[in-house]
GROMACS .gro file of C-alpha atoms in nm:
model
  475
    1MET     CA    1  -7.978  -0.710  -8.674
    2THR     CA    2  -7.780  -0.378  -8.612
    3MET     CA    3  -7.537  -0.472  -8.337
    4ALA     CA    4  -7.514  -0.333  -8.015
    5LYS     CA    5  -7.218  -0.061  -7.945
    6ASN     CA    6  -7.275  -0.019  -7.636
    7LEU     CA    7  -7.275  -0.192  -7.259
    8ILE     CA    8  -7.468  -0.123  -6.946
    9ILE     CA    9  -7.359  -0.358  -6.561
   10VAL     CA   10  -7.594  -0.354  -6.339
   11HIS     CA   11  -7.488  -0.488  -6.033
   12GLY     CA   12  -7.635  -0.734  -5.725
   13TYR     CA   13  -7.813  -0.634  -5.369
   14SER     CA   14  -7.519  -0.393  -5.103
   15ASP     CA   15  -7.290  -0.412  -5.444
   16GLY     CA   16  -7.167  -0.161  -5.657
   17TYR     CA   17  -6.890   0.052  -5.847
   18MET     CA   18  -6.737   0.317  -5.541
   19GLN     CA   19  -6.493   0.112  -5.416
   20LYS     CA   20  -6.159   0.120  -5.572
   21ASN     CA   21  -6.012  -0.204  -5.801
   22ASN     CA   22  -6.387  -0.378  -5.848
   23SER     CA   23  -6.459  -0.691  -5.970
   24PHE     CA   24  -6.643  -0.466  -6.243
   25ALA     CA   25  -6.371  -0.252  -6.277
   26LYS     CA   26  -6.120  -0.502  -6.378
   27LEU     CA   27  -6.446  -0.699  -6.506
   28LYS     CA   28  -6.423  -0.370  -6.771
   29LYS     CA   29  -6.096  -0.365  -6.815
   30PHE     CA   30  -6.132  -0.676  -6.945
   31LEU     CA   31  -6.353  -0.645  -7.195
   32VAL     CA   32  -6.188  -0.360  -7.321
   33LYS     CA   33  -5.850  -0.500  -7.386
   34ASN     CA   34  -6.012  -0.779  -7.549
   35GLN     CA   35  -6.141  -0.536  -7.816
   36CYS     CA   36  -6.526  -0.604  -7.694
   37TYR     CA   37  -6.625  -0.267  -7.655
   38ALA     CA   38  -6.471   0.090  -7.608
   39SER     CA   39  -6.420   0.209  -7.316
   40SER     CA   40  -6.658   0.542  -7.307
   41ASN     CA   41  -6.924   0.234  -7.439
   42ILE     CA   42  -6.938   0.072  -7.152
   43ARG     CA   43  -7.189   0.203  -6.846
   44PHE     CA   44  -7.257   0.112  -6.545
   45VAL     CA   45  -7.575   0.123  -6.393
   46GLU     CA   46  -7.614   0.200  -5.954
   47TYR     CA   47  -7.935   0.150  -5.771
   48SER     CA   48  -8.001   0.195  -5.439
   49SER     CA   49  -8.118  -0.136  -5.349
   50LEU     CA   50  -8.002  -0.086  -5.007
   51ASP     CA   51  -8.354   0.197  -4.962
   52ASP     CA   52  -8.606   0.021  -4.735
   53GLN     CA   53  -8.830   0.248  -4.926
   54ALA     CA   54  -8.725   0.129  -5.319
   55THR     CA   55  -8.915  -0.120  -5.554
   56PHE     CA   56  -8.795  -0.265  -5.791
   57GLU     CA   57  -9.076  -0.105  -6.041
   58ASP     CA   58  -8.844   0.261  -5.927
   59PHE     CA   59  -8.544   0.073  -6.034
   60ALA     CA   60  -8.721   0.017  -6.383
   61ASP     CA   61  -8.865   0.315  -6.375
   62LYS     CA   62  -8.517   0.564  -6.379
   63LEU     CA   63  -8.350   0.281  -6.559
   64ASP     CA   64  -8.630   0.360  -6.864
   65SER     CA   65  -8.547   0.718  -6.847
   66ASP     CA   66  -8.151   0.712  -6.832
   67TYR     CA   67  -8.130   0.442  -7.097
   68GLU     CA   68  -8.366   0.758  -7.302
   69LYS     CA   69  -8.155   0.999  -7.186
   70TYR     CA   70  -7.787   0.855  -7.265
   71PHE     CA   71  -7.912   0.570  -7.544
   72LYS     CA   72  -8.201   0.720  -7.708
   73GLY     CA   73  -8.317   0.397  -7.857
   74LYS     CA   74  -8.068   0.273  -7.977
   75ARG     CA   75  -8.006  -0.138  -7.872
   76VAL     CA   76  -7.777  -0.250  -7.627
   77ASP     CA   77  -7.613  -0.559  -7.431
   78VAL     CA   78  -7.651  -0.541  -7.070
   79LEU     CA   79  -7.424  -0.756  -6.813
   80CYS     CA   80  -7.555  -0.835  -6.489
   81HIS     CA   81  -7.512  -0.936  -6.181
   82SER     CA   82  -7.707  -1.156  -5.922
   83THR     CA   83  -8.010  -0.905  -5.820
   84GLY     CA   84  -7.945  -0.683  -6.135
   85SER     CA   85  -8.072  -0.933  -6.299
   86LEU     CA   86  -8.377  -0.901  -6.155
   87VAL     CA   87  -8.376  -0.525  -6.195
   88THR     CA   88  -8.298  -0.575  -6.582
   89ARG     CA   89  -8.625  -0.834  -6.604
   90ALA     CA   90  -8.839  -0.523  -6.453
   91TRP     CA   91  -8.691  -0.272  -6.684
   92LEU     CA   92  -8.771  -0.499  -6.991
   93ASN     CA   93  -9.079  -0.590  -6.844
   94MET     CA   94  -9.207  -0.284  -6.752
   95ARG     CA   95  -9.139  -0.051  -7.109
   96ARG     CA   96  -9.312  -0.325  -7.312
   97LYS     CA   97  -9.646  -0.278  -7.050
   98ARG     CA   98  -9.632   0.060  -7.210
   99GLN     CA   99  -9.576   0.017  -7.498
  100ARG     CA  100  -9.919  -0.147  -7.525
  101ALA     CA  101 -10.158   0.062  -7.248
  102LEU     CA  102 -10.007   0.351  -7.479
  103GLU     CA  103  -9.997   0.146  -7.864
  104LEU     CA  104  -9.676   0.226  -7.918
  105ASP     CA  105  -9.456   0.059  -8.152
  106LEU     CA  106  -9.294  -0.256  -7.941
  107ASP     CA  107  -8.975  -0.246  -7.899
  108ILE     CA  108  -8.713  -0.491  -7.726
  109PRO     CA  109  -8.371  -0.239  -7.615
  110VAL     CA  110  -8.117  -0.539  -7.469
  111HIS     CA  111  -7.948  -0.711  -7.765
  112ARG     CA  112  -7.725  -0.938  -7.580
  113LEU     CA  113  -7.833  -1.031  -7.193
  114PHE     CA  114  -7.528  -1.210  -6.930
  115LEU     CA  115  -7.653  -1.345  -6.646
  116PHE     CA  116  -7.394  -1.413  -6.446
  117ALA     CA  117  -7.494  -1.623  -6.087
  118PRO     CA  118  -7.858  -1.434  -6.162
  119ALA     CA  119  -8.058  -1.430  -5.861
  120ASN     CA  120  -8.371  -1.460  -6.102
  121PHE     CA  121  -8.557  -1.698  -5.793
  122GLY     CA  122  -8.450  -1.479  -5.512
  123SER     CA  123  -8.221  -1.575  -5.239
  124ASP     CA  124  -8.231  -1.800  -4.907
  125LEU     CA  125  -8.007  -1.489  -4.741
  126ALA     CA  126  -8.247  -1.195  -4.810
  127ARG     CA  127  -8.478  -1.326  -4.506
  128MET     CA  128  -8.149  -1.299  -4.361
  129GLY     CA  129  -8.076  -0.979  -4.444
  130GLN     CA  130  -8.381  -0.836  -4.350
  131SER     CA  131  -8.274  -0.914  -3.919
  132PHE     CA  132  -8.126  -0.605  -3.717
  133LEU     CA  133  -7.743  -0.816  -3.762
  134GLY     CA  134  -7.892  -0.831  -4.139
  135LYS     CA  135  -7.859  -0.433  -4.154
  136ILE     CA  136  -7.523  -0.405  -3.975
  137LYS     CA  137  -7.369  -0.637  -4.262
  138SER     CA  138  -7.537  -0.509  -4.546
  139THR     CA  139  -7.438  -0.149  -4.456
  140PHE     CA  140  -7.144  -0.095  -4.254
  141LEU     CA  141  -6.999  -0.365  -4.364
  142SER     CA  142  -7.057  -0.235  -4.736
  143LYS     CA  143  -6.824  -0.069  -4.950
  144SER     CA  144  -7.114   0.066  -5.156
  145ALA     CA  145  -7.348   0.182  -4.872
  146HIS     CA  146  -7.490   0.534  -4.932
  147ARG     CA  147  -7.494   0.705  -4.626
  148LYS     CA  148  -7.905   0.808  -4.619
  149GLU     CA  149  -7.875   0.404  -4.580
  150PHE     CA  150  -7.668   0.309  -4.297
  151GLY     CA  151  -7.904   0.112  -4.037
  152GLU     CA  152  -8.156   0.006  -4.383
  153SER     CA  153  -8.142  -0.326  -4.566
  154GLY     CA  154  -8.347  -0.256  -4.856
  155LYS     CA  155  -8.632  -0.396  -4.689
  156ILE     CA  156  -8.874  -0.413  -5.020
  157VAL     CA  157  -8.604  -0.529  -5.269
  158LEU     CA  158  -8.530  -0.843  -5.020
  159GLN     CA  159  -8.898  -0.937  -4.971
  160GLY     CA  160  -8.894  -0.962  -5.351
  161LEU     CA  161  -8.557  -1.176  -5.346
  162GLU     CA  162  -8.706  -1.422  -5.023
  163PRO     CA  163  -8.749  -1.767  -5.248
  164ALA     CA  164  -9.157  -1.784  -5.268
  165SER     CA  165  -9.134  -1.462  -5.322
  166PRO     CA  166  -9.448  -1.234  -5.500
  167TYR     CA  167  -9.272  -1.074  -5.700
  168GLN     CA  168  -9.049  -1.336  -5.852
  169TRP     CA  169  -9.346  -1.499  -5.979
  170ASP     CA  170  -9.569  -1.211  -6.097
  171LEU     CA  171  -9.227  -1.117  -6.296
  172SER     CA  172  -9.190  -1.452  -6.452
  173MET     CA  173  -9.562  -1.518  -6.510
  174GLN     CA  174  -9.504  -1.227  -6.731
  175ASP     CA  175  -9.190  -1.222  -6.902
  176LEU     CA  176  -9.103  -1.526  -6.942
  177HIS     CA  177  -9.478  -1.791  -6.889
  178ASP     CA  178  -9.656  -1.478  -7.081
  179GLU     CA  179  -9.537  -1.196  -7.317
  180THR     CA  180  -9.193  -1.312  -7.295
  181TYR     CA  181  -8.863  -1.127  -7.485
  182PHE     CA  182  -8.641  -1.382  -7.452
  183GLY     CA  183  -8.776  -1.591  -7.737
  184PRO     CA  184  -8.755  -1.561  -8.134
  185ASN     CA  185  -9.075  -1.440  -8.217
  186ASP     CA  186  -9.133  -1.166  -8.092
  187ASP     CA  187  -9.439  -0.880  -8.183
  188SER     CA  188  -9.128  -0.611  -8.220
  189GLU     CA  189  -8.961  -0.826  -8.442
  190GLN     CA  190  -8.613  -0.728  -8.276
  191VAL     CA  191  -8.503  -1.036  -7.993
  192CYS     CA  192  -8.364  -1.023  -7.743
  193LEU     CA  193  -8.064  -1.295  -7.665
  194PRO     CA  194  -7.979  -1.406  -7.360
  195PHE     CA  195  -7.712  -1.628  -7.226
  196VAL     CA  196  -7.652  -1.764  -6.787
  197PHE     CA  197  -7.339  -1.775  -6.656
  198ALA     CA  198  -7.411  -2.015  -6.344
  199ALA     CA  199  -7.162  -1.991  -6.063
  200GLY     CA  200  -7.176  -2.424  -5.913
  201ASN     CA  201  -6.995  -2.420  -5.582
  202GLY     CA  202  -7.023  -2.239  -5.271
  203TYR     CA  203  -6.792  -2.034  -4.998
  204GLY     CA  204  -6.548  -2.211  -4.805
  205GLY     CA  205  -6.357  -2.115  -4.587
  206ILE     CA  206  -6.502  -1.871  -4.198
  207GLN     CA  207  -6.725  -1.711  -4.493
  208ALA     CA  208  -6.904  -2.116  -4.476
  209THR     CA  209  -6.770  -2.117  -4.128
  210LEU     CA  210  -6.956  -1.827  -3.946
  211MET     CA  211  -7.245  -1.942  -4.198
  212LYS     CA  212  -7.370  -2.207  -4.288
  213ALA     CA  213  -7.594  -2.098  -4.586
  214ARG     CA  214  -7.265  -2.054  -4.739
  215ASN     CA  215  -7.170  -2.336  -4.818
  216LYS     CA  216  -7.513  -2.516  -4.869
  217PRO     CA  217  -7.597  -2.804  -5.104
  218GLY     CA  218  -7.752  -2.676  -5.381
  219THR     CA  219  -7.636  -2.325  -5.447
  220ASP     CA  220  -7.340  -2.074  -5.517
  221GLY     CA  221  -7.360  -1.938  -5.149
  222VAL     CA  222  -7.626  -1.673  -5.148
  223ILE     CA  223  -7.837  -1.798  -5.426
  224ARG     CA  224  -7.997  -2.158  -5.593
  225ILE     CA  225  -7.843  -2.276  -5.831
  226PRO     CA  226  -8.177  -2.401  -6.056
  227GLY     CA  227  -8.259  -2.047  -5.996
  228THR     CA  228  -8.055  -1.903  -6.177
  229SER     CA  229  -8.184  -1.992  -6.476
  230ILE     CA  230  -8.464  -1.831  -6.709
  231ASN     CA  231  -8.526  -2.136  -6.905
  232SER     CA  232  -8.784  -2.198  -6.642
  233ARG     CA  233  -9.154  -2.382  -6.711
  234LYS     CA  234  -9.512  -2.335  -6.607
  235CYS     CA  235  -9.840  -2.624  -6.563
  236THR     CA  236 -10.180  -2.519  -6.422
  237LEU     CA  237 -10.236  -2.802  -6.124
  238ALA     CA  238 -10.671  -2.739  -6.136
  239PHE     CA  239 -10.833  -2.996  -5.945
  240GLN     CA  240 -11.253  -3.019  -6.017
  241ASP     CA  241 -11.518  -3.243  -5.952
  242LYS     CA  242 -11.469  -3.471  -6.212
  243GLY     CA  243 -11.103  -3.474  -6.155
  244PRO     CA  244 -10.714  -3.340  -6.176
  245ILE     CA  245 -10.654  -3.149  -6.504
  246LEU     CA  246 -10.288  -3.080  -6.582
  247GLN     CA  247 -10.201  -2.856  -6.771
  248TRP     CA  248  -9.898  -2.685  -6.900
  249ALA     CA  249  -9.842  -2.343  -7.041
  250GLU     CA  250  -9.747  -2.267  -7.426
  251GLU     CA  251  -9.315  -2.289  -7.404
  252LYS     CA  252  -9.246  -1.893  -7.566
  253LYS     CA  253  -8.893  -1.919  -7.524
  254HIS     CA  254  -8.637  -2.027  -7.687
  255ALA     CA  255  -8.574  -2.337  -7.703
  256SER     CA  256  -8.281  -2.344  -7.607
  257MET     CA  257  -8.115  -2.098  -7.383
  258PRO     CA  258  -7.696  -2.143  -7.368
  259MET     CA  259  -7.624  -2.187  -6.971
  260CYS     CA  260  -7.349  -2.325  -6.779
  261VAL     CA  261  -7.319  -2.388  -6.376
  262PHE     CA  262  -6.930  -2.295  -6.396
  263GLN     CA  263  -6.719  -2.551  -6.108
  264GLY     CA  264  -6.445  -2.449  -5.927
  265PHE     CA  265  -6.679  -2.074  -5.890
  266ASN     CA  266  -6.908  -1.886  -5.595
  267HIS     CA  267  -7.118  -1.588  -5.613
  268GLY     CA  268  -6.840  -1.388  -5.633
  269SER     CA  269  -6.651  -1.505  -5.803
  270ILE     CA  270  -6.803  -1.612  -6.105
  271ILE     CA  271  -6.711  -1.205  -6.213
  272ASN     CA  272  -6.376  -1.182  -6.099
  273VAL     CA  273  -6.162  -1.203  -6.433
  274ASP     CA  274  -5.824  -1.223  -6.180
  275ASP     CA  275  -5.915  -1.589  -6.108
  276ALA     CA  276  -5.666  -1.859  -6.221
  277ASP     CA  277  -6.002  -2.056  -6.410
  278PHE     CA  278  -6.207  -1.732  -6.569
  279LEU     CA  279  -5.992  -1.841  -6.916
  280LYS     CA  280  -5.990  -2.160  -6.905
  281PRO     CA  281  -6.097  -2.265  -7.238
  282ASP     CA  282  -6.449  -2.389  -7.040
  283GLY     CA  283  -6.356  -2.106  -6.805
  284PRO     CA  284  -6.691  -1.822  -6.787
  285GLY     CA  285  -6.453  -1.560  -6.939
  286THR     CA  286  -6.361  -1.786  -7.220
  287LEU     CA  287  -6.793  -1.877  -7.324
  288LEU     CA  288  -6.870  -1.483  -7.302
  289LEU     CA  289  -6.536  -1.393  -7.529
  290ALA     CA  290  -6.733  -1.604  -7.759
  291ALA     CA  291  -7.112  -1.497  -7.703
  292LEU     CA  292  -6.975  -1.130  -7.735
  293LYS     CA  293  -6.896  -1.252  -8.070
  294VAL     CA  294  -7.283  -1.383  -8.163
  295ASN     CA  295  -7.479  -1.132  -8.303
  296THR     CA  296  -7.756  -1.274  -8.500
  297LEU     CA  297  -8.112  -1.552  -8.379
  298LYS     CA  298  -7.907  -1.789  -8.641
  299GLN     CA  299  -7.572  -1.762  -8.465
  300TYR     CA  300  -7.714  -1.806  -8.161
  301GLN     CA  301  -7.932  -2.118  -8.216
  302ASN     CA  302  -7.664  -2.325  -8.387
  303ARG     CA  303  -7.365  -2.221  -8.198
  304MET     CA  304  -7.440  -2.152  -7.890
  305PRO     CA  305  -7.616  -2.365  -7.700
  306ALA     CA  306  -7.380  -2.674  -7.803
  307LEU     CA  307  -7.036  -2.470  -7.697
  308PHE     CA  308  -7.265  -2.423  -7.327
  309HIS     CA  309  -7.337  -2.739  -7.306
  310GLN     CA  310  -6.975  -2.884  -7.370
  311ALA     CA  311  -6.835  -2.687  -7.142
  312GLN     CA  312  -7.167  -2.825  -6.829
  313GLU     CA  313  -6.969  -3.110  -7.001
  314ALA     CA  314  -6.593  -3.067  -6.908
  315ASN     CA  315  -6.740  -2.865  -6.557
  316ASP     CA  316  -6.874  -3.158  -6.458
  317ALA     CA  317  -6.655  -3.413  -6.499
  318ARG     CA  318  -6.401  -3.211  -6.231
  319ALA     CA  319  -6.680  -3.151  -6.044
  320LYS     CA  320  -6.513  -3.276  -5.691
  321ASP     CA  321  -6.740  -3.544  -5.510
  322GLU     CA  322  -6.929  -3.263  -5.289
  323TYR     CA  323  -7.076  -3.097  -5.618
  324LYS     CA  324  -7.181  -3.406  -5.873
  325ASP     CA  325  -7.505  -3.342  -5.756
  326VAL     CA  326  -7.757  -3.151  -5.986
  327TYR     CA  327  -8.093  -3.000  -5.881
  328GLN     CA  328  -8.399  -2.897  -5.927
  329GLN     CA  329  -8.645  -2.641  -5.784
  330PHE     CA  330  -9.009  -2.674  -5.754
  331PHE     CA  331  -9.210  -2.355  -5.704
  332PHE     CA  332  -9.571  -2.386  -5.622
  333LYS     CA  333  -9.878  -2.135  -5.573
  334VAL     CA  334 -10.202  -2.245  -5.477
  335ARG     CA  335 -10.500  -2.041  -5.534
  336ASP     CA  336 -10.926  -2.196  -5.517
  337ASP     CA  337 -11.138  -2.148  -5.815
  338VAL     CA  338 -11.266  -1.836  -5.764
  339GLY     CA  339 -10.892  -1.665  -5.776
  340PHE     CA  340 -10.878  -1.638  -5.328
  341ASP     CA  341 -10.509  -1.740  -5.266
  342ILE     CA  342 -10.532  -1.999  -5.037
  343ASN     CA  343 -10.224  -1.953  -4.745
  344ASP     CA  344 -10.331  -2.182  -4.470
  345PHE     CA  345 -10.335  -2.567  -4.698
  346PHE     CA  346 -10.080  -2.899  -4.659
  347LEU     CA  347  -9.885  -2.978  -5.020
  348ASP     CA  348  -9.786  -3.348  -4.946
  349PHE     CA  349  -9.612  -3.629  -5.138
  350GLN     CA  350  -9.710  -4.007  -5.043
  351VAL     CA  351  -9.654  -4.353  -5.210
  352GLU     CA  352 -10.015  -4.567  -5.311
  353LEU     CA  353  -9.916  -4.975  -5.269
  354PRO     CA  354 -10.098  -5.184  -5.522
  355GLU     CA  355 -10.419  -5.319  -5.294
  356GLY     CA  356 -10.295  -5.608  -5.050
  357THR     CA  357  -9.870  -5.537  -5.106
  358GLN     CA  358  -9.603  -5.413  -4.797
  359ASP     CA  359  -9.346  -5.149  -4.883
  360PRO     CA  360  -9.059  -5.406  -4.976
  361ARG     CA  361  -8.807  -5.290  -4.665
  362ASN     CA  362  -8.878  -5.467  -4.344
  363ARG     CA  363  -9.238  -5.511  -4.397
  364GLN     CA  364  -9.305  -5.163  -4.340
  365LYS     CA  365  -9.631  -5.042  -4.416
  366ASN     CA  366  -9.487  -4.639  -4.441
  367TYR     CA  367  -9.097  -4.683  -4.505
  368LEU     CA  368  -9.123  -4.532  -4.841
  369ASN     CA  369  -9.344  -4.256  -4.742
  370LYS     CA  370  -9.137  -4.197  -4.448
  371LEU     CA  371  -8.845  -4.197  -4.727
  372PHE     CA  372  -8.945  -3.964  -4.916
  373ASP     CA  373  -9.044  -3.733  -4.676
  374GLU     CA  374  -8.756  -3.729  -4.481
  375LYS     CA  375  -8.494  -3.667  -4.841
  376PHE     CA  376  -8.785  -3.370  -4.995
  377GLU     CA  377  -9.090  -3.252  -4.808
  378ARG     CA  378  -8.877  -3.065  -4.517
  379ARG     CA  379  -8.736  -2.915  -4.775
  380PHE     CA  380  -9.039  -2.641  -4.876
  381THR     CA  381  -8.980  -2.273  -4.784
  382ASN     CA  382  -9.259  -2.045  -4.780
  383HIS     CA  383  -9.249  -1.632  -4.856
  384SER     CA  384  -9.258  -1.468  -4.513
  385GLN     CA  385  -9.568  -1.187  -4.592
  386ASP     CA  386  -9.748  -1.488  -4.900
  387ARG     CA  387  -9.782  -1.850  -4.765
  388SER     CA  388 -10.009  -1.959  -5.132
  389LEU     CA  389  -9.616  -1.973  -5.237
  390ARG     CA  390  -9.335  -2.182  -5.144
  391VAL     CA  391  -9.078  -2.292  -5.309
  392MET     CA  392  -8.879  -2.683  -5.304
  393LEU     CA  393  -8.567  -2.763  -5.345
  394ILE     CA  394  -8.517  -3.144  -5.491
  395ASN     CA  395  -8.186  -3.293  -5.559
  396LEU     CA  396  -8.206  -3.491  -5.850
  397ARG     CA  397  -7.995  -3.758  -5.775
  398GLU     CA  398  -8.146  -3.810  -5.414
  399LEU     CA  399  -8.457  -3.867  -5.625
  400ASN     CA  400  -8.420  -4.083  -5.823
  401ASP     CA  401  -8.267  -4.324  -5.607
  402VAL     CA  402  -8.590  -4.300  -5.446
  403MET     CA  403  -8.801  -4.329  -5.728
  404LYS     CA  404  -8.647  -4.702  -5.778
  405GLU     CA  405  -8.795  -4.770  -5.457
  406ILE     CA  406  -9.100  -4.711  -5.593
  407LYS     CA  407  -9.099  -4.851  -5.874
  408LYS     CA  408  -8.928  -5.189  -5.716
  409ALA     CA  409  -9.278  -5.197  -5.487
  410LYS     CA  410  -9.489  -5.111  -5.790
  411ALA     CA  411  -9.667  -4.769  -5.647
  412LYS     CA  412  -9.802  -4.464  -5.751
  413LEU     CA  413  -9.614  -4.142  -5.583
  414LYS     CA  414  -9.924  -3.892  -5.577
  415LEU     CA  415  -9.922  -3.474  -5.450
  416VAL     CA  416 -10.215  -3.499  -5.243
  417VAL     CA  417 -10.303  -3.124  -5.135
  418ASN     CA  418 -10.514  -2.997  -4.826
  419ALA     CA  419 -10.625  -2.685  -4.721
  420ALA     CA  420 -10.780  -2.533  -4.399
  421LYS     CA  421 -11.157  -2.349  -4.460
  422PRO     CA  422 -11.138  -2.006  -4.473
  423TYR     CA  423 -11.503  -1.957  -4.260
  424ASN     CA  424 -11.702  -2.169  -4.184
  425GLU     CA  425 -11.968  -2.186  -4.432
  426VAL     CA  426 -11.707  -2.268  -4.722
  427SER     CA  427 -11.450  -2.536  -4.780
  428TYR     CA  428 -11.179  -2.655  -5.019
  429ALA     CA  429 -11.210  -3.030  -5.188
  430GLN     CA  430 -10.889  -3.194  -5.050
  431GLY     CA  431 -10.691  -3.288  -5.415
  432GLU     CA  432 -10.510  -3.554  -5.500
  433PHE     CA  433 -10.241  -3.633  -5.830
  434VAL     CA  434 -10.060  -3.929  -5.905
  435VAL     CA  435  -9.737  -3.804  -6.018
  436PHE     CA  436  -9.614  -4.133  -6.068
  437ASP     CA  437  -9.734  -4.477  -6.147
  438SER     CA  438  -9.451  -4.727  -6.200
  439LEU     CA  439  -9.774  -4.934  -6.379
  440GLU     CA  440  -9.847  -4.699  -6.708
  441ARG     CA  441  -9.728  -4.794  -6.998
  442LYS     CA  442  -9.389  -4.624  -7.097
  443GLY     CA  443  -9.488  -4.176  -7.147
  444LYS     CA  444  -9.809  -4.196  -6.946
  445ASN     CA  445  -9.663  -4.046  -6.704
  446PRO     CA  446  -9.569  -3.702  -6.711
  447SER     CA  447  -9.309  -3.558  -6.645
  448PHE     CA  448  -9.183  -3.270  -6.442
  449LEU     CA  449  -8.789  -3.283  -6.453
  450PHE     CA  450  -8.510  -3.056  -6.559
  451PRO     CA  451  -8.210  -3.005  -6.402
  452ASN     CA  452  -8.039  -2.690  -6.302
  453THR     CA  453  -8.435  -2.502  -6.381
  454THR     CA  454  -8.743  -2.420  -6.167
  455THR     CA  455  -9.085  -2.558  -6.233
  456MET     CA  456  -9.334  -2.280  -6.118
  457LEU     CA  457  -9.657  -2.520  -6.057
  458GLU     CA  458  -9.991  -2.346  -6.002
  459ILE     CA  459 -10.235  -2.506  -5.794
  460VAL     CA  460 -10.533  -2.470  -5.806
  461LEU     CA  461 -10.838  -2.641  -5.538
  462ASN     CA  462 -11.286  -2.627  -5.551
  463ARG     CA  463 -11.381  -2.365  -5.400
  464GLN     CA  464 -11.692  -2.573  -5.218
  465PRO     CA  465 -11.980  -2.272  -5.060
  466SER     CA  466 -12.210  -2.438  -4.773
  467ASP     CA  467 -12.660  -2.469  -4.903
  468LYS     CA  468 -12.585  -2.188  -4.642
  469ILE     CA  469 -12.444  -1.992  -4.867
  470LEU     CA  470 -12.676  -1.951  -5.162
  471GLN     CA  471 -12.909  -2.264  -5.224
  472ILE     CA  472 -13.180  -2.310  -5.575
  473ARG     CA  473 -13.530  -2.407  -5.468
  474ARG     CA  474 -13.812  -2.445  -5.490
  475MET     CA  475 -14.067  -2.290  -5.330
   0.00000   0.00000   0.00000
């Protein structure tokens, strides 16, 4: 395998390289100083993330043209920060689809992919960025804003960055769960080696005081920590007349992709080479230098998972109490078995006790249901433009505590889905699925828990037209 000699750095939303002594300029100096690349072999991608008309497809299209212009098909390494991850994935996905459509030779132009605080599954700040105040902040207060972008906030880009965006769902269905180039067995006979460097802490000081989302649990101050991972799982839960069917998508990605959540770093500082902890033995700079020595798939598989796991354990050991919790994100899409998206629906988790019993605490019949609702169901987030998509962030420690209560009660945990009629002559049957049964034999319950990842759950409801729509009958 030919080692990539060139590096492309892709910045995040409302960021860039225009200001002097920015983090990316310092990062370049760091890489050159450590003899990772020649200075002339490091290039930067500048894209107009604040342009209200610009799309991820526009960025991908132009990036593909510039890649051919400057590198003429030679493989490169890519280092992304934040939204730069979505831009890079959009480029690779578009390039692969074009090659398939035109029956061209397949390739994977990126050899090693370094993802720093990647916004693979969006940001809670994206909806705020579309507001009037958000436009002021992202343009007049952004050092990288172009003159033509004043008063704009990148409307389409921000909609794609919202949690539960249709863009994230569609892209992930293609490049993570259909024809992924993040696996060892690509048809091109090439391989992309991804590494994820996630920040484990939110912001402090005045930023946290003025904006609570900057210090929201489970985030790095901008994005959700479980949403940084590209090691997502996908399953389909189809409700039919004969009962629910759960089917997991075949995993084509690397079995173990190196990822570490670094304590003491937030969304911005994760790329700051001047941070005192950047080059700690378990710091992001140290692991980046180790990853840059990996060239082959065998090296990647044999060395990196263990190295990143050791670093994760060390970071976990020194985490402050408020950062010890581990999270997982669930990404829901609801449609019917005909193929129509369902926008008006209600997801409910219900605890069902054995017949004739009561909740173990104070004999309150609905205690466990209220507990589950308080801890989890209120954390659903809808997309502003497409309500068929929702995400839920779960604190796995809190979930474990609630599950202990459910086990004590020898109860079941069910997912119940109800949807409104699209019109009078069509309805949807209620869907019920047992997520966990305390009385089942060990190993019988489906496992949905994967820390620091996103699980994509497509729910398919049974669409039921009435006899007024159509029926077969005798004359």
